[in-house]
Coordinates of C-alpha atoms in Angstrom, one line a residue:
M294 CA -39.1 -94.8 -39.2
T295 CA -36.0 -93.0 -37.7
N296 CA -34.8 -93.4 -34.6
K297 CA -34.9 -90.3 -32.5
Q298 CA -31.6 -89.1 -30.3
N299 CA -32.5 -88.5 -26.8
V300 CA -31.9 -84.5 -26.6
V301 CA -30.8 -83.4 -23.1
K302 CA -31.6 -79.8 -22.5
M303 CA -28.7 -77.8 -20.6
N304 CA -29.8 -75.1 -18.3
R305 CA -27.9 -71.8 -19.1
S306 CA -25.7 -70.0 -16.8
H307 CA -26.0 -66.4 -16.7
N308 CA -22.6 -65.4 -16.3
L309 CA -21.6 -62.2 -14.7
N310 CA -19.6 -59.6 -16.9
I311 CA -17.2 -57.7 -14.6
G312 CA -16.4 -55.2 -17.5
V313 CA -19.9 -54.1 -17.8
V314 CA -20.5 -54.2 -14.0
I315 CA -17.2 -51.9 -13.8
F316 CA -18.5 -49.5 -17.1
L317 CA -21.9 -49.1 -15.3
I318 CA -20.2 -48.0 -11.9
I319 CA -18.2 -45.6 -13.8
I320 CA -21.3 -44.1 -15.4
V321 CA -23.4 -43.6 -12.3
Y322 CA -19.9 -42.0 -10.6
V323 CA -19.7 -39.7 -13.2
V324 CA -23.4 -39.1 -13.2
F325 CA -23.6 -38.5 -9.8
H326 CA -20.6 -35.9 -10.0
I327 CA -22.0 -34.2 -12.9
F328 CA -25.3 -33.6 -11.0
S329 CA -23.8 -32.9 -7.7
Y330 CA -21.9 -30.1 -9.3
L331 CA -24.5 -28.8 -11.4
T332 CA -27.3 -28.7 -8.5
S333 CA -24.7 -27.3 -5.8
N334 CA -23.0 -23.8 -5.1
P335 CA -19.1 -24.0 -5.8
I336 CA -17.6 -22.2 -2.9
A337 CA -14.6 -19.9 -4.4
E338 CA -12.0 -20.0 -2.1
Y339 CA -8.9 -17.8 -0.3
E340 CA -5.6 -18.5 0.7
V341 CA -4.5 -17.2 3.4
G342 CA -0.9 -15.1 3.6
Q343 CA 0.6 -12.2 5.6
G344 CA -0.3 -8.5 5.3
T345 CA -0.1 -5.5 6.4
I346 CA -2.8 -3.1 7.2
A347 CA -2.0 0.7 7.9
T348 CA -4.5 3.4 9.8
N349 CA -3.5 6.5 7.4
H350 CA -4.6 10.3 6.8
V351 CA -4.0 11.9 4.3
Y352 CA -3.1 15.6 4.3
H353 CA -2.3 18.6 2.2
G354 CA 1.2 20.6 3.1
L355 CA 2.9 23.5 2.5
I356 CA 6.6 23.2 2.0
I357 CA 8.8 25.5 3.8
R358 CA 12.6 25.7 2.5
D359 CA 15.3 28.5 3.0
E360 CA 15.3 30.3 -0.2
T361 CA 16.9 33.4 -2.3
V362 CA 15.7 35.1 -4.7
V363 CA 18.6 35.9 -7.1
Y364 CA 17.7 39.4 -9.0
A365 CA 19.5 40.2 -12.7
G366 CA 22.0 43.0 -12.4
Q367 CA 21.6 44.4 -15.7
S368 CA 18.9 44.3 -18.8
G369 CA 19.2 41.9 -22.0
Y370 CA 18.8 38.8 -23.5
I371 CA 19.6 35.7 -20.9
N372 CA 20.7 32.6 -21.4
Y373 CA 20.9 29.5 -18.6
Y374 CA 23.3 26.9 -18.0
L375 CA 22.2 24.7 -15.1
R376 CA 19.0 22.1 -15.2
S377 CA 16.4 23.1 -12.3
G378 CA 17.0 21.2 -9.7
T379 CA 21.0 21.3 -10.2
K380 CA 23.6 21.8 -7.3
A381 CA 25.6 24.8 -7.7
S382 CA 28.6 25.3 -6.3
V383 CA 30.3 28.6 -6.1
N384 CA 31.4 30.2 -9.2
D385 CA 29.1 27.7 -11.3
I386 CA 27.7 29.6 -14.6
V387 CA 24.4 29.8 -13.6
Y388 CA 23.1 31.8 -16.9
S389 CA 24.5 34.9 -18.6
I390 CA 23.3 38.2 -19.9
D391 CA 23.6 39.4 -23.6
T392 CA 22.9 43.5 -23.6
K393 CA 22.7 43.6 -27.5
G394 CA 21.6 40.2 -27.8
E395 CA 23.8 39.1 -30.8
L396 CA 25.8 36.6 -29.0
S397 CA 23.0 35.3 -26.7
Q398 CA 20.8 34.6 -30.2
K399 CA 24.4 32.5 -31.0
I400 CA 24.1 30.8 -28.1
T401 CA 20.7 30.1 -28.3
T402 CA 20.9 28.7 -31.9
A403 CA 23.8 26.4 -30.5
T404 CA 21.6 24.6 -27.7
T405 CA 19.2 23.5 -30.8
D406 CA 22.5 21.7 -32.6
G407 CA 23.4 18.2 -31.4
A408 CA 26.4 18.1 -33.3
S409 CA 28.3 19.8 -30.4
L410 CA 28.1 17.0 -27.7
N411 CA 30.8 15.1 -27.0
T412 CA 31.1 11.0 -26.4
Q413 CA 31.0 11.9 -22.2
D414 CA 28.3 14.2 -23.3
L415 CA 26.2 11.3 -25.0
S416 CA 27.3 8.8 -22.8
E417 CA 25.5 10.8 -19.6
I418 CA 22.2 11.3 -21.3
S419 CA 22.3 7.9 -22.7
N420 CA 22.4 7.0 -19.0
E421 CA 19.5 9.5 -17.7
I422 CA 17.8 7.2 -20.7
D423 CA 18.6 4.0 -19.4
L424 CA 17.7 4.7 -15.8
F425 CA 14.2 6.3 -16.5
R426 CA 13.4 3.2 -18.6
N427 CA 14.3 0.3 -16.1
S428 CA 12.1 2.6 -13.6
Y429 CA 9.1 3.6 -15.7
D430 CA 5.7 2.3 -14.7
S431 CA 3.4 2.5 -17.6
N432 CA 0.7 3.0 -15.0
V433 CA 2.3 6.4 -14.3
F434 CA 2.4 7.9 -18.2
S435 CA 2.8 11.5 -17.6
S436 CA 6.1 10.4 -16.2
V437 CA 7.6 10.4 -19.6
Y438 CA 6.2 14.1 -20.2
S439 CA 8.5 15.0 -17.0
F440 CA 11.5 12.9 -18.0
K441 CA 11.5 14.7 -21.4
K442 CA 11.2 17.9 -19.8
E443 CA 14.1 17.2 -17.8
L444 CA 16.3 16.0 -20.8
D445 CA 15.3 18.9 -22.7
S446 CA 16.6 21.1 -20.1
Q447 CA 19.8 19.0 -19.5
L448 CA 20.3 19.2 -23.3
A449 CA 20.0 22.7 -23.6
Q450 CA 22.3 23.0 -20.3
T451 CA 25.1 20.7 -21.9
L452 CA 24.8 22.8 -25.2
G453 CA 25.1 25.9 -23.6
V454 CA 28.0 25.1 -22.4
N455 CA 29.7 23.9 -24.6
A456 CA 28.4 27.1 -27.0
L457 CA 30.1 29.4 -24.4
K458 CA 33.5 27.0 -24.9
S459 CA 32.9 27.1 -28.9
L460 CA 32.6 30.7 -28.6
S461 CA 35.1 31.9 -26.3
D462 CA 37.1 34.5 -28.1
V463 CA 33.9 36.0 -28.8
V464 CA 33.0 36.0 -25.2
D465 CA 35.6 37.5 -24.0
S466 CA 35.6 40.4 -26.4
A467 CA 32.0 41.0 -25.6
E468 CA 32.8 41.0 -21.7
A469 CA 36.0 43.4 -21.8
N470 CA 33.6 45.6 -24.0
N471 CA 30.9 45.4 -20.9
T472 CA 27.9 43.7 -23.2
F473 CA 28.0 40.2 -22.0
Y474 CA 27.9 39.1 -18.5
K475 CA 28.3 35.7 -17.0
K476 CA 26.7 35.5 -14.0
K477 CA 28.2 33.0 -11.3
S478 CA 26.6 31.1 -8.2
E479 CA 27.9 33.4 -5.3
K480 CA 27.1 30.8 -2.6
P481 CA 26.6 26.9 -3.0
G482 CA 23.0 25.8 -3.2
I483 CA 19.9 24.6 -5.8
V484 CA 19.2 26.4 -8.6
V485 CA 15.3 26.4 -9.6
Y486 CA 13.4 28.9 -12.3
Y487 CA 10.6 30.0 -11.0
T488 CA 9.3 32.4 -8.2
D489 CA 5.8 32.2 -6.2
G490 CA 5.7 34.7 -2.9
Y491 CA 6.4 32.5 -0.4
E492 CA 10.1 32.6 -0.3
N493 CA 9.9 34.5 3.1
V494 CA 7.7 32.0 4.6
T495 CA 8.7 30.3 7.9
L496 CA 7.9 28.3 10.7
D497 CA 7.6 31.5 12.7
H498 CA 5.9 33.9 9.8
F499 CA 2.9 32.2 7.9
T500 CA -0.8 33.1 7.9
P501 CA -3.8 30.0 7.2
E502 CA -4.3 31.6 3.9
Q503 CA -1.3 30.4 2.4
F504 CA -2.7 26.9 2.5
N505 CA -5.1 27.8 0.3
M506 CA -4.0 26.5 -3.5
T507 CA -6.8 28.4 -5.3
E508 CA -5.2 31.6 -4.8
Y509 CA -1.5 29.8 -5.9
S510 CA 0.4 30.8 -8.9
K511 CA 4.0 30.7 -10.0
T512 CA 6.1 32.8 -12.4
I513 CA 8.7 30.3 -14.2
L514 CA 12.0 32.8 -15.4
D515 CA 13.8 30.2 -17.5
D516 CA 11.6 30.8 -20.5
K517 CA 12.1 34.3 -20.4
T518 CA 14.4 35.4 -23.4
Q519 CA 14.9 39.1 -21.9
V520 CA 15.2 40.6 -18.5
S521 CA 15.5 44.0 -16.8
A522 CA 17.7 44.9 -14.4
K523 CA 16.4 43.9 -10.8
D524 CA 14.1 41.1 -12.5
P525 CA 14.1 37.8 -10.7
A526 CA 17.0 35.6 -12.8
Y527 CA 16.8 32.5 -10.6
K528 CA 15.9 31.4 -6.7
R529 CA 18.4 29.6 -4.9
I530 CA 17.2 26.8 -2.2
N531 CA 20.4 27.4 0.3
S532 CA 19.7 24.2 2.4
E533 CA 18.9 20.7 2.2
A534 CA 16.8 20.7 5.3
W535 CA 13.0 21.6 4.6
N536 CA 9.9 21.4 6.4
I537 CA 6.0 20.8 5.3
L538 CA 3.6 21.9 7.7
I539 CA 0.3 20.4 7.9
P540 CA -2.9 21.7 9.5
V541 CA -4.9 19.2 11.5
T542 CA -7.6 18.6 14.1
S543 CA -7.2 19.0 17.7
D544 CA -8.2 15.7 17.6
I545 CA -5.1 14.3 15.1
A546 CA -2.9 16.6 17.4
K547 CA -4.0 14.7 20.5
Q548 CA -2.8 11.7 18.3
F549 CA 0.6 13.3 17.9
S550 CA 0.8 14.8 21.2
D551 CA 3.9 11.9 22.6
G552 CA 5.4 11.2 19.5
E553 CA 8.8 11.9 18.0
Y554 CA 8.9 10.5 14.7
V555 CA 6.7 9.3 12.1
K556 CA 6.0 7.4 9.1
I557 CA 5.0 9.2 6.3
R558 CA 4.2 8.6 2.2
F559 CA 3.9 11.1 -0.5
C560 CA 1.2 10.3 -2.9
K561 CA 2.7 12.0 -5.8
D562 CA 5.3 9.3 -6.3
D563 CA 4.9 6.9 -3.5
Y564 CA 8.2 7.5 -1.6
S565 CA 8.2 7.0 2.1
L566 CA 10.4 7.8 5.0
T567 CA 10.3 8.1 8.5
V568 CA 10.8 12.0 9.9
P569 CA 10.4 13.5 13.3
Y570 CA 7.9 15.7 13.7
S571 CA 6.8 18.3 16.2
L572 CA 3.3 20.4 17.2
L573 CA 2.6 24.0 16.2
K574 CA -0.2 26.0 17.7
K575 CA -1.2 29.5 16.1
G576 CA -4.4 31.1 17.2
E577 CA -6.9 28.4 17.8
E578 CA -5.4 26.1 14.8
F579 CA -3.0 23.1 15.2
Y580 CA 0.2 22.7 12.9
L581 CA 1.8 19.2 12.7
N582 CA 5.8 20.3 11.3
L583 CA 7.4 17.4 9.5
S584 CA 11.1 17.7 9.8
L585 CA 13.5 16.8 6.8
K586 CA 16.9 16.4 5.7
T587 CA 16.6 14.5 2.6
A588 CA 14.7 14.3 -0.7
M589 CA 14.0 18.0 -1.2
I590 CA 15.5 17.9 -4.3
R591 CA 12.5 15.3 -5.7
Y592 CA 9.9 17.7 -4.9
V593 CA 12.1 21.0 -5.5
N594 CA 9.2 22.3 -8.2
D595 CA 6.5 21.5 -5.3
R596 CA 5.3 24.3 -2.9
F597 CA 2.4 22.1 -2.1
V598 CA 2.1 18.5 -1.7
D599 CA -0.2 15.4 -0.4
V600 CA 1.5 13.7 2.7
E601 CA 0.2 10.4 4.1
L602 CA 0.5 10.0 7.6
V603 CA 1.0 6.4 8.6
V604 CA -0.8 6.7 12.3
S605 CA -0.7 2.7 13.0
E606 CA 0.3 -0.3 11.2
K607 CA -0.8 -3.5 11.9
T608 CA 1.3 -6.6 10.5
G609 CA -0.2 -10.3 10.5
L610 CA -2.4 -12.7 8.5
K611 CA -4.4 -10.9 6.0
I612 CA -8.0 -12.1 5.0
P613 CA -10.7 -10.6 3.0
N614 CA -14.1 -9.1 4.8
S615 CA -16.3 -11.0 2.7
A616 CA -15.0 -14.2 4.4
I617 CA -15.6 -13.3 7.8
T618 CA -18.6 -14.3 9.7
S619 CA -20.0 -15.3 13.1
K620 CA -21.4 -18.3 14.6
E621 CA -23.6 -19.3 17.6
F622 CA -21.8 -21.6 20.5
Y623 CA -22.5 -23.1 23.8
T624 CA -20.4 -22.0 26.4
I625 CA -19.5 -24.9 28.6
P626 CA -17.6 -24.2 32.0
K627 CA -13.9 -25.8 31.9
E628 CA -15.0 -27.7 35.7
F629 CA -17.7 -30.0 33.9
F630 CA -14.9 -31.1 31.4
T631 CA -13.5 -34.3 32.3
T632 CA -10.3 -36.5 30.0
G633 CA -10.9 -40.7 29.6
G634 CA -11.3 -42.9 26.8
D635 CA -8.4 -43.6 24.6
S636 CA -7.7 -39.7 24.2
S637 CA -6.7 -37.1 26.2
D638 CA -8.6 -34.3 24.8
P639 CA -11.5 -33.0 26.7
G640 CA -14.4 -34.5 27.2
L641 CA -18.1 -34.2 28.6
L642 CA -20.4 -36.4 31.0
I643 CA -23.5 -36.4 29.3
E644 CA -26.7 -37.9 31.4
A645 CA -28.9 -40.5 29.2
K646 CA -32.5 -41.7 30.0
A647 CA -34.2 -44.6 28.9
G648 CA -37.3 -45.3 31.0
D649 CA -36.5 -45.1 34.2
K650 CA -33.1 -46.3 33.6
K651 CA -30.4 -43.7 33.5
S652 CA -26.6 -44.0 32.2
V653 CA -24.2 -41.3 31.7
N654 CA -22.6 -41.1 27.8
L655 CA -18.3 -40.1 27.7
I656 CA -18.6 -37.8 24.5
Q657 CA -15.8 -35.6 23.1
P658 CA -16.7 -32.0 21.4
T659 CA -15.3 -30.3 18.8
V660 CA -13.4 -26.9 21.1
Y661 CA -14.0 -23.8 18.9
Y662 CA -12.3 -21.4 21.3
E663 CA -11.5 -21.4 24.8
S664 CA -11.8 -18.6 27.4
K665 CA -10.8 -18.2 30.7
D666 CA -13.2 -20.1 32.5
A667 CA -15.0 -21.8 29.3
Y668 CA -14.8 -23.9 26.4
Y669 CA -17.2 -23.1 23.2
I670 CA -18.7 -25.6 21.2
D671 CA -21.2 -26.4 19.1
D672 CA -24.6 -28.5 18.7
E673 CA -22.4 -31.3 16.8
V674 CA -22.6 -34.1 19.7
V675 CA -24.8 -32.1 22.1
T676 CA -28.0 -30.4 22.0
A677 CA -29.6 -27.8 24.3
G678 CA -31.3 -29.6 27.1
D679 CA -28.7 -32.3 27.5
V680 CA -27.7 -32.8 31.3
I681 CA -23.9 -32.6 31.9
I682 CA -22.8 -34.3 35.1
K683 CA -19.5 -33.2 37.0
S684 CA -17.2 -35.9 37.2
D685 CA -16.3 -35.3 41.1
S686 CA -19.5 -34.6 42.3
S687 CA -23.3 -34.5 41.8
K688 CA -23.3 -31.0 40.3
T689 CA -25.0 -30.8 36.8
Y690 CA -24.9 -28.2 34.0
T691 CA -27.9 -28.2 31.6
V692 CA -26.2 -27.0 27.9
G693 CA -27.9 -24.1 26.2
A694 CA -27.9 -22.0 29.4
D695 CA -25.0 -20.0 28.0
V696 CA -24.3 -19.4 24.5
D697 CA -22.1 -17.0 22.8
K698 CA -21.3 -16.0 19.2
L699 CA -17.6 -15.4 17.8
T700 CA -16.0 -13.9 14.8
G701 CA -14.6 -16.4 12.9
V702 CA -14.0 -18.2 9.0
Y703 CA -14.4 -21.1 7.6
N704 CA -11.6 -23.3 7.1
I705 CA -11.7 -25.9 3.8
N706 CA -8.2 -27.7 3.6
K707 CA -10.2 -31.3 4.3
G708 CA -12.8 -30.7 1.5
Y709 CA -15.3 -29.4 4.2
A710 CA -16.1 -26.5 5.8
V711 CA -14.7 -26.1 9.4
F712 CA -15.2 -22.5 11.5
K713 CA -12.5 -21.3 12.6
Q714 CA -12.3 -18.1 15.5
I715 CA -10.2 -15.4 14.6
N716 CA -9.0 -12.3 16.7
I717 CA -9.0 -9.0 14.4
L718 CA -6.3 -6.4 15.0
S719 CA -6.7 -4.1 12.2
Q720 CA -9.3 -3.5 9.5
N721 CA -10.5 -1.5 6.5
E722 CA -13.1 -1.4 3.5
N723 CA -11.2 -4.8 1.9
Y724 CA -9.5 -6.7 4.1
A725 CA -8.7 -7.5 7.6
I726 CA -5.4 -8.0 9.7
I727 CA -5.6 -11.1 11.7
E728 CA -3.5 -12.4 15.3
T729 CA -1.1 -15.2 14.0
K730 CA -0.9 -18.5 15.9
T731 CA -4.7 -18.0 17.3
A732 CA -5.9 -21.1 19.2
Y733 CA -8.2 -23.4 17.1
G734 CA -7.6 -20.6 14.4
V735 CA -6.5 -20.7 11.0
A736 CA -2.9 -20.5 9.9
L737 CA -0.8 -19.2 7.3
Y738 CA -1.3 -20.7 3.5
D739 CA -5.0 -22.0 4.8
H740 CA -7.5 -22.4 2.4
I741 CA -10.7 -20.2 3.9
A742 CA -14.3 -19.8 1.8
L743 CA -13.8 -16.5 0.0
D744 CA -17.6 -15.6 1.3
G745 CA -18.4 -16.6 4.9
S746 CA -22.0 -16.1 4.6
K747 CA -22.6 -18.8 1.9
V748 CA -21.2 -22.1 3.9
K749 CA -22.1 -24.3 7.0
E750 CA -20.6 -26.0 9.1
N751 CA -19.6 -29.1 7.7
Q752 CA -20.6 -28.5 4.6
L753 CA -18.7 -30.5 1.7
V754 CA -17.0 -27.9 -0.9
V755 CA -17.2 -28.0 -4.5
K756 CA -14.6 -25.7 -6.1

């Protein structure tokens, strides 16, 4: 019989694997956040920036200029040598008339041949193209057609002048035989090639019917190849001073009764400037007269123009209207606030009862707004019915006796929502301009909830 060895049973110790524990904690953490994200409503945010909102009115205005129609002295075939909208000096050749037509045909043919363009001509055209390319806006593609028309006109002008030089001997002979006439500008001015019957309209002589565009038409002059004697050849604008006449209501007229200048924006090309104005009254109707001394050439081919009047303009912090909300607060008279404890912030002495015993607790609520006589607080640390004791007397005040609503937004800089009061200066359908440096308010570059209606005080923010 073999001897049995004594077997001693050892207690197994359960060693804790720290790696497994950390892994489980990470798993729980990830699952918790995934669950929180899936069950929560993410809050879109908006960064507060500087901005401007203007209260504007858009009107349809009538352009009035000092214009003179120049008539053809002879009948014949006509060629033009200045681009529409070009400033003409005295003795600049504007157009020519060929009574027979042969020389006119040669000049017309020459305007289609670019071989006569010299280095200077090509350089000027290249510069025009570069200027257009640098200022081109793809959102306004129609500007391409306008530029093409202007460039065609410039080429025709340059080639026509070159043709006159190259055909100088023939031109001199035809002039000597009274069959060719070069017509020069008798006075300085801006040349345009259309008439519309408004050339004699002035600030003293106009009618309400002339503001009706449905009856308006213009006659284009530079697309004609022949004219008769005393037909309009071109129109000269004698001054760069011009006026825009705008019909306005009596209420709008009152807004402009005390000012001298107004900022305007041309809707056609978004060009803005500040101009003097005056009010005119014709019968029972009011008209706003805008007096301009610049930019006339920009609108030289227009008789009517849409103008936006910037009546008032507010600058401040710009926020979307969707962020604006309201919240009800308790309004506590300032006389019941005191200071104490470890803070200099205003606090309240709240009466506490435990059976028959009374005590006083000092609490320091968050102040959301300050009026002349009261602080605005919410129900974070007080409830309606709490009794506030004045520190230096037996006078008391019951929370909830007075309430008021504030307009504001929810600041989410710290990861949770905090209501901030705002003071709206101006507002349109999408945005509001609010006052800067408002006490207890928002500041530049603060992050706020984009939709204030979906946020509550102290709500954690999931972006």
